[in-house]
CSV table of C-alpha atoms and ligand atoms in Angstrom, one decimal:
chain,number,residue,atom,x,y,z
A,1,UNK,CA,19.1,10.7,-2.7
A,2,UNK,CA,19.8,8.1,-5.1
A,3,UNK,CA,17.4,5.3,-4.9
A,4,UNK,CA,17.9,1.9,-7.0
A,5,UNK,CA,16.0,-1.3,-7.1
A,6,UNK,CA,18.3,-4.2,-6.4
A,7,UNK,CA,15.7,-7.3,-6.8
A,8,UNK,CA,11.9,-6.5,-7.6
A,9,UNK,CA,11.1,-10.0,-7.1
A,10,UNK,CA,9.2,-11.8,-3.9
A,11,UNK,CA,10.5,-15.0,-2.0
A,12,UNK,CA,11.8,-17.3,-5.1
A,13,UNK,CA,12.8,-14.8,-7.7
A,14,UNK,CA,12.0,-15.2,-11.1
A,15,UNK,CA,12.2,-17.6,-12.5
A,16,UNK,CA,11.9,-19.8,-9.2
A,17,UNK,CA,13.7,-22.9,-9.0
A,18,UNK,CA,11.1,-25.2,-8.5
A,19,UNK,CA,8.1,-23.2,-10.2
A,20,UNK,CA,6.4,-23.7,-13.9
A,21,UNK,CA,4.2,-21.1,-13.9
A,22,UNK,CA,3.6,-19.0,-17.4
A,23,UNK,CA,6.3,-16.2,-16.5
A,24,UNK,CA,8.7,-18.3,-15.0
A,25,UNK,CA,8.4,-20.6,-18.0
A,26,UNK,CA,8.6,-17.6,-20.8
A,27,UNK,CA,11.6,-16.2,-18.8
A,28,UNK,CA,13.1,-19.8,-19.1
A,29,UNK,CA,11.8,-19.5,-22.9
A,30,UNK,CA,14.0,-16.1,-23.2
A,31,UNK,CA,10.6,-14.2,-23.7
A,32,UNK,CA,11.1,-10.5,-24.2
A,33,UNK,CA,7.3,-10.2,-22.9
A,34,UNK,CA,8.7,-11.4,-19.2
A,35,UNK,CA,12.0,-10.0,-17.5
A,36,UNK,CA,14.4,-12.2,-14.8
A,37,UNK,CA,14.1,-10.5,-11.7
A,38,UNK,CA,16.1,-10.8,-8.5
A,39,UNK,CA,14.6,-10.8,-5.0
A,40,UNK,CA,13.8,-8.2,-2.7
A,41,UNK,CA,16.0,-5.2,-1.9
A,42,UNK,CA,16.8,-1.8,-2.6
A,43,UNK,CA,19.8,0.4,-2.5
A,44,UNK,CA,19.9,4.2,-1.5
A,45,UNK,CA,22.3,6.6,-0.8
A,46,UNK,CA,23.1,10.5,-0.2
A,47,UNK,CA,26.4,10.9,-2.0
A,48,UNK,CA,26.6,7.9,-4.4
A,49,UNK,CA,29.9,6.4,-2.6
A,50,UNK,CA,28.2,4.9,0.1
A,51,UNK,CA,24.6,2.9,0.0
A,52,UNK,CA,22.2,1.4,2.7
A,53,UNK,CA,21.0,-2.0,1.5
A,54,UNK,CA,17.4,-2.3,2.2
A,55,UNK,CA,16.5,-5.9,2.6
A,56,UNK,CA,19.5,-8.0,2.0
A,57,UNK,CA,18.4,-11.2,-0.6
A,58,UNK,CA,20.1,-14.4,-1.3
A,59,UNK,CA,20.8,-12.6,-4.6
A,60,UNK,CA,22.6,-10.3,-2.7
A,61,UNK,CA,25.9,-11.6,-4.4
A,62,UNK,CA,24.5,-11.4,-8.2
A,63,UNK,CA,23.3,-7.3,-7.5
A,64,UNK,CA,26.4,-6.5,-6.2
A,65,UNK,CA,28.2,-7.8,-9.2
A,66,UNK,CA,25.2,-5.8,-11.6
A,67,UNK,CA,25.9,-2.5,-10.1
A,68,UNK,CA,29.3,-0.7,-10.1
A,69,UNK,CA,28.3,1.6,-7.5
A,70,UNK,CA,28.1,-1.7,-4.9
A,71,UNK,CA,31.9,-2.7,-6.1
A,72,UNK,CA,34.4,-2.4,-3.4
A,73,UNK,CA,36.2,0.8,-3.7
A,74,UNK,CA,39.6,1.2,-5.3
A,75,UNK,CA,41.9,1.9,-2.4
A,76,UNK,CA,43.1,-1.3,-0.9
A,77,UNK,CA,42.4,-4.8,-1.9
A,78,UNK,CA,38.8,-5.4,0.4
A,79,UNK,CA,36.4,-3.5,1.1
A,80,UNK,CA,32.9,-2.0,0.4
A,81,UNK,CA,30.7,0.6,-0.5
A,82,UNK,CA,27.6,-0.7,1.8
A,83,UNK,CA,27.3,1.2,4.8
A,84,UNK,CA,25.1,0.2,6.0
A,85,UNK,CA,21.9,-2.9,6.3
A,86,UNK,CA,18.0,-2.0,6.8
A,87,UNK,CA,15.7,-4.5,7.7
A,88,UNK,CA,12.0,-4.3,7.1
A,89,UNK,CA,11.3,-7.8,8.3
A,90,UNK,CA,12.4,-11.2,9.4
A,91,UNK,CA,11.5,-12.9,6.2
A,92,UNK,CA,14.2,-15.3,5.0
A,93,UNK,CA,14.0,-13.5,1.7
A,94,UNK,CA,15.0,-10.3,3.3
A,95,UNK,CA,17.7,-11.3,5.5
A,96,UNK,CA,19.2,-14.6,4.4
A,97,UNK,CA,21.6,-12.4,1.9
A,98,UNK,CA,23.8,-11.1,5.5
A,99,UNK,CA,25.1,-14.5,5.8
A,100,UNK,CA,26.7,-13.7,2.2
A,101,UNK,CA,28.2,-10.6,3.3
A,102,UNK,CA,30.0,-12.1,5.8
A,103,UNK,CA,33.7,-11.7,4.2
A,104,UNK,CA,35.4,-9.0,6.7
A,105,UNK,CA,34.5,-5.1,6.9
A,106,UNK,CA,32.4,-3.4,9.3
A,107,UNK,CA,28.8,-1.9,8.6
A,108,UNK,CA,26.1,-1.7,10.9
A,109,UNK,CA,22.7,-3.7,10.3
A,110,UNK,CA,19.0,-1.7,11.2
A,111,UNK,CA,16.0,-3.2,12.4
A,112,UNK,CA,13.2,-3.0,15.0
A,113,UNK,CA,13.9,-5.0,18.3
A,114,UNK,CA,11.4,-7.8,17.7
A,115,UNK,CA,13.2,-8.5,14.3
A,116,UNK,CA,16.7,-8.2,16.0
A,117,UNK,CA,15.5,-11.1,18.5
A,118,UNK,CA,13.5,-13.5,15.5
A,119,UNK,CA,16.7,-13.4,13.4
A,120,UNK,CA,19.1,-14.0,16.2
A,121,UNK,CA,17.2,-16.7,18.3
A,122,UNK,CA,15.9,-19.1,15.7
A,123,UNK,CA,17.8,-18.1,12.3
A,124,UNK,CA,21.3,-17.2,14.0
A,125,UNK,CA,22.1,-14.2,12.5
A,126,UNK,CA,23.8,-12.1,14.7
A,127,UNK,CA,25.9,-14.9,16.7
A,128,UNK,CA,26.5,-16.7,13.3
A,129,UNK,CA,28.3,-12.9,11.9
A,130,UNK,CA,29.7,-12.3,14.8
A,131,UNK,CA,32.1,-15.1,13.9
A,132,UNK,CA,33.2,-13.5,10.8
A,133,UNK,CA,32.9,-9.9,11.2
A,134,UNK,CA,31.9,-6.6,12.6
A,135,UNK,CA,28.1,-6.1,12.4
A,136,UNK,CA,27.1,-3.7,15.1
A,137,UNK,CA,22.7,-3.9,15.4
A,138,UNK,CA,21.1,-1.3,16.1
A,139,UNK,CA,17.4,-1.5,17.1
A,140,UNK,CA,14.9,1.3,15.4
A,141,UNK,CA,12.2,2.3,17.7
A,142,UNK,CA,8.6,2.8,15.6
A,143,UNK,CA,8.5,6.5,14.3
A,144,UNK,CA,11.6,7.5,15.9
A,145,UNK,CA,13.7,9.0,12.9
A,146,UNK,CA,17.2,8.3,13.5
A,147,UNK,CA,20.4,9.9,11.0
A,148,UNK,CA,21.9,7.2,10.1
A,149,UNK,CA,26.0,6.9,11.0
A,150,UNK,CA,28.6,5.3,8.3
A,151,UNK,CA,30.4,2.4,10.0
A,152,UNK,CA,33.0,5.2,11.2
A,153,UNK,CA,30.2,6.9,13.2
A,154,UNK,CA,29.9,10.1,10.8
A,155,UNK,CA,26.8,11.4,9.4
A,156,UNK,CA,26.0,9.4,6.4
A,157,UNK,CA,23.3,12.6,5.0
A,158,UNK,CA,20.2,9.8,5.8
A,159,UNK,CA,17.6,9.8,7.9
A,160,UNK,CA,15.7,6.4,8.7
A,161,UNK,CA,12.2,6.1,10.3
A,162,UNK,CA,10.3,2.8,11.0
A,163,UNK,CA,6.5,2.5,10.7
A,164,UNK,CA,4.4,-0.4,11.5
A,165,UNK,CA,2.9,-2.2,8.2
A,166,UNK,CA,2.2,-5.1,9.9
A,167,UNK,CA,2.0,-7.8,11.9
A,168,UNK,CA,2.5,-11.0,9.9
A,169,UNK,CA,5.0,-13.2,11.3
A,170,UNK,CA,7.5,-15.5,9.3
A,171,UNK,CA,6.6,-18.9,9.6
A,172,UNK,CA,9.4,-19.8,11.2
A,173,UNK,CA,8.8,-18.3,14.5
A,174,UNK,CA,6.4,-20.0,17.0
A,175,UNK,CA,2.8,-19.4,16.1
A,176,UNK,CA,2.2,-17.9,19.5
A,177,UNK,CA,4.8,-15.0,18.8
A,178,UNK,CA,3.0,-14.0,16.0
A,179,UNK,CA,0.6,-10.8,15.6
A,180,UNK,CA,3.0,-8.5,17.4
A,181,UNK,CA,4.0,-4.9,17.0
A,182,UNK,CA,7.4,-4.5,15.0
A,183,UNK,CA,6.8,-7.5,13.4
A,184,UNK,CA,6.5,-5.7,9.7
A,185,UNK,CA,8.0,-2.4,9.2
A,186,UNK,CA,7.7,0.2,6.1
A,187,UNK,CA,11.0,2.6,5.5
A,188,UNK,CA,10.6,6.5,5.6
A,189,UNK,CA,14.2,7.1,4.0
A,190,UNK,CA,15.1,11.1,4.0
A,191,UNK,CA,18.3,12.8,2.2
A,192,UNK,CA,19.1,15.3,5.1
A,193,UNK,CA,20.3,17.7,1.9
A,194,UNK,CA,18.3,17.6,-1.0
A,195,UNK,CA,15.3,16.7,1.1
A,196,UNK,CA,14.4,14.0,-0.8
A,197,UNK,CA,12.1,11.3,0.6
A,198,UNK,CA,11.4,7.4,-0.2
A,199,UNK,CA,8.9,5.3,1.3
A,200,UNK,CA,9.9,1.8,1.2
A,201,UNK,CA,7.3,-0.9,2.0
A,202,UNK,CA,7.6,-4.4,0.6
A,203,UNK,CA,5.2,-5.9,3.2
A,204,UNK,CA,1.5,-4.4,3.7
A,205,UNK,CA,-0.8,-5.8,5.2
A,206,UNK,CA,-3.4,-2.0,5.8
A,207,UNK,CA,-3.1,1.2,3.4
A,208,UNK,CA,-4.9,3.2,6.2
A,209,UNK,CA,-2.5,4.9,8.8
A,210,UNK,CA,0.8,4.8,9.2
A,211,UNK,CA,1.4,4.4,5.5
A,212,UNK,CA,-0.9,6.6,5.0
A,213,UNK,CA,0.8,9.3,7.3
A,214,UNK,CA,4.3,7.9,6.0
A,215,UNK,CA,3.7,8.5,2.0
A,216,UNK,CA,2.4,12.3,2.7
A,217,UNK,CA,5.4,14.4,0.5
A,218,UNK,CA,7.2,11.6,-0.5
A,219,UNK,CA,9.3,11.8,-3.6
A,220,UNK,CA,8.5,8.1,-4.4
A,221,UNK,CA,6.8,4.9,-3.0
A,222,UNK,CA,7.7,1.9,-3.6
A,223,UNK,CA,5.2,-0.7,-2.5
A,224,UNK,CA,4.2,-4.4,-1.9
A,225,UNK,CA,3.1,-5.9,-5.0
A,226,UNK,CA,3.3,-9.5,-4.2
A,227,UNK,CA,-0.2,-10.8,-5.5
A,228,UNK,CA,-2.7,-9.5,-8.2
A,229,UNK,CA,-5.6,-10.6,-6.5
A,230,UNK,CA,-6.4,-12.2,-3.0
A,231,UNK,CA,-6.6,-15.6,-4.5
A,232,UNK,CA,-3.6,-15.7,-6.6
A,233,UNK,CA,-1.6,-18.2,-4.6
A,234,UNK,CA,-4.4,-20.9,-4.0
A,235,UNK,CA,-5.9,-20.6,-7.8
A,236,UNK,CA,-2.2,-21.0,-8.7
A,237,UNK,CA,-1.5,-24.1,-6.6
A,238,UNK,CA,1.4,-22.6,-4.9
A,239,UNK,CA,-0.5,-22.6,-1.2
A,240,UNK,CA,-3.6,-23.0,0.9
A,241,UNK,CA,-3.5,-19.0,1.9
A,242,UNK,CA,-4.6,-16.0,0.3
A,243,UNK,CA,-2.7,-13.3,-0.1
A,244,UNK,CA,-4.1,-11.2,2.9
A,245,UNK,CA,-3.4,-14.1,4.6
A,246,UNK,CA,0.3,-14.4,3.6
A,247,UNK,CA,0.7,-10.1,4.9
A,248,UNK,CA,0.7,-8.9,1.1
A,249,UNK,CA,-2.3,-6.3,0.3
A,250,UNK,CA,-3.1,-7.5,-3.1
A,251,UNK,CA,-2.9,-5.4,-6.3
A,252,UNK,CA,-6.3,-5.5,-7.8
A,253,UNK,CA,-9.9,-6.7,-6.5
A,254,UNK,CA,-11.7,-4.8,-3.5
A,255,UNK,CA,-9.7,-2.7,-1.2
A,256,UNK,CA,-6.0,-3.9,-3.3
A,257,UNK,CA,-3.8,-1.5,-3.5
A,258,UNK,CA,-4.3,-0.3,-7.1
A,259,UNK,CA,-6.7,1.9,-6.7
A,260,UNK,CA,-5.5,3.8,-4.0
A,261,UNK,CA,-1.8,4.4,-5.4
A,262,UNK,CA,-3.8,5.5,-8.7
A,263,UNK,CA,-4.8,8.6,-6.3
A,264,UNK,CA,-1.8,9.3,-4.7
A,265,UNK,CA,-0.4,12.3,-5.6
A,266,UNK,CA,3.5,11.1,-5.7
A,267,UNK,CA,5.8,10.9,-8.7
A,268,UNK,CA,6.9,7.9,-8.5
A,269,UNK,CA,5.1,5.0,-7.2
A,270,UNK,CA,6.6,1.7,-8.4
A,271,UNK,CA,5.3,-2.1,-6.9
A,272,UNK,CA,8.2,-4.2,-5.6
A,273,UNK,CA,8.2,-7.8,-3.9
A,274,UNK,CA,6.3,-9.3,-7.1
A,275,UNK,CA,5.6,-12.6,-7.0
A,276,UNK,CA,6.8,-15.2,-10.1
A,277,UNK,CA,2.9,-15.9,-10.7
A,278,UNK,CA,1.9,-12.1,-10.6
A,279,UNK,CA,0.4,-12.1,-14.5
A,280,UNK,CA,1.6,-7.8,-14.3
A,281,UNK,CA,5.0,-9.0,-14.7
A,282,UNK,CA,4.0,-9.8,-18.6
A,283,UNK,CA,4.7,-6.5,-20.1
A,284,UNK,CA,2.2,-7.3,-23.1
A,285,UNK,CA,-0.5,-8.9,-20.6
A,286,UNK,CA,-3.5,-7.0,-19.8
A,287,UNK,CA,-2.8,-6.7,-16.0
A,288,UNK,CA,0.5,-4.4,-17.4
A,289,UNK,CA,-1.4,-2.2,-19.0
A,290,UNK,CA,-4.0,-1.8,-16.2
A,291,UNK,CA,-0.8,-0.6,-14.0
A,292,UNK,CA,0.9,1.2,-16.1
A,293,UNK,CA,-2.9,2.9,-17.1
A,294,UNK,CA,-2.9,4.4,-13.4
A,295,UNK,CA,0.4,6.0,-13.6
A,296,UNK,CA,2.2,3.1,-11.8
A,297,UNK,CA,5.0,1.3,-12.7
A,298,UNK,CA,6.2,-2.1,-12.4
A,299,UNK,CA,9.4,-2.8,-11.2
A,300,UNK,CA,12.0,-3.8,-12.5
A,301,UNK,CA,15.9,-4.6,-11.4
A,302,UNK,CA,17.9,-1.8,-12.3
A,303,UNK,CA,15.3,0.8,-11.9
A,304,UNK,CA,16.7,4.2,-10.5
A,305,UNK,CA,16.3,7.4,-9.0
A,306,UNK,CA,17.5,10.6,-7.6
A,307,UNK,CA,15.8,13.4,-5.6
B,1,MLT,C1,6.6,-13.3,2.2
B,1,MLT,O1,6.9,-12.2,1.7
B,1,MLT,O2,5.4,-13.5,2.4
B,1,MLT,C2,7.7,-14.2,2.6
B,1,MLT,O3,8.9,-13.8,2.2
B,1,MLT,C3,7.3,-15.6,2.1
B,1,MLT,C4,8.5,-16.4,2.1
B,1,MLT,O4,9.4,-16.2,1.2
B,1,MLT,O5,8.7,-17.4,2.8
B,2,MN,MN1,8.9,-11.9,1.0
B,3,ZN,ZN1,6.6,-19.2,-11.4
């Protein structure tokens, strides 16, 4: 399996439009110390013609244009190498970048049933494509693997299984919706050949269970890391909730999830969904080097793998 990080970034990118924090202002500065990032979403595949999009970002436009392998394919004048759409969440920074891909083409879009019915009854999604193209929905079931089918219905050498990581809601939908299963999935991706296995979790809320169960012979993990500590966001002044509160595990402090990747016996784990304020994003801060210290790696647009 071929594994690539798309966007690294949480909600807003880096730098964010409206945001004058120290990274995005060094990125603005050209900074070596501080990369650009793009937001969330991930691209796999089994034979490197045809990729799943995990999480599809506003900047969905901007990765396809900074990696051939998402070009349309030589034969004919449209047309596309995605496959395929997996959705961990109903987050607007995970799902907002279908609207883009709206030009023509068939491919079929993955998610569990309560996402299917967030997106579609308050953000539109699915009547809103189904004015402009073929985007068949197909509902995951929590740990149910499924193979995944190319738009034509043939075996596209992937297997996808859902996983609960939790139950934070978007604050879009109704308050009274919100704490419910399905709500917040982690991606147990499988190459059918190779064996090869990600796990894909940009929203966690627990480390205990399911993740837990899902990360056991993985190849790689690559995990929420939104927040360094719990109260990044309100001793930033970018919100009133910590980061528990917002559904993101934070990196470091009691319980964050640091520690416990330090342990995990994996090859590669790698934190995605990093927030413009995250001070690990500085690769000469001291936060970096606590990461990198533990064997962990800091994402980064571009990054890639194969298994
Ligand atoms: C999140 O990850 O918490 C959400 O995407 C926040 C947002 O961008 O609204
Ligand atoms: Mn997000
Ligand atoms: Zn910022």
């Amino acid at each position: 399996m071929q594994v690539r990080i798309l966007g690294s970034a949480a909600g807003g990118g880096l730098p964010q439009w409206n945001c004058r924090c120290s990274n995005c202002n060094d990125v603005r500065a050209g900074s070596p110390d501080v990369q650009p990032r793009t937001q969330s979403s991930v691209a796999v595949s089994a034979d490197g013609r045809t990729w799943f999009l995990l999480n599809v970002s506003a900047d969905v436009r901007q990765q396809v244009q900074a990696f051939s392998g998402l070009w349309p394919p030589e034969n004919g004048t449209r047309g596309t190498t995605i496959g395929g759409c997996i959705l961990t969440d109903a987050e607007i920074d995970h799902a907002s970048g279908l609207f883009q891909l709206r030009e023509g083409g068939r491919f079929g879009i993955f998610s569990t049933a309560l996402v299917h019915e967030w997106l579609s009854r308050y953000l539109r999604v699915s009547p809103v494509l189904a004015g402009f193209a073929d985007r068949p929905w197909t509902e995951l079931a929590l740990d149910a693997p499924l193979e995944l089918p190319l738009p034509d219905g043939s075996p596209s050498g992937l297997t996808v299984s859902v996983f609960e990581a939790g139950r934070h809601a978007p604050r879009y939908v109704p308050e009274t919706e919100s704490g419910a299963r399905g709500s917040v999935a982690g991606l147990q991706v499988q190459d059918v050949g190779s064996g090869g296995k990600l796990v894909y979790a940009p929203g966690v809320e627990s480390l205990d269970g399911p993740l837990a169960e899902a990360v056991r012979g993985a190849d790689a993990l690559l995990i929420d890391g939104t927040f360094w500590s719990d109260d990044e966001p309100i001793r930033m002044g970018i919100g009133d909730r910590t980061s528990r509160q917002m559904g993101h595990l934070p990196v470091a402090g009691p319980g964050g999830s640091l520690g416990w990747l330090a342990e995990l016996p994996l090859r590669h784990r790698v934190y995605v969904h990093i927030n413009n304020t995250n001070p690990m994003l500085n690769r000469r801060g001291r936060e970096h080097g606590l990461v990198q210290g533990r064997g962990v790696l800091v994402g980064a647009d571009g990054d890639a793998w194969e298994f």
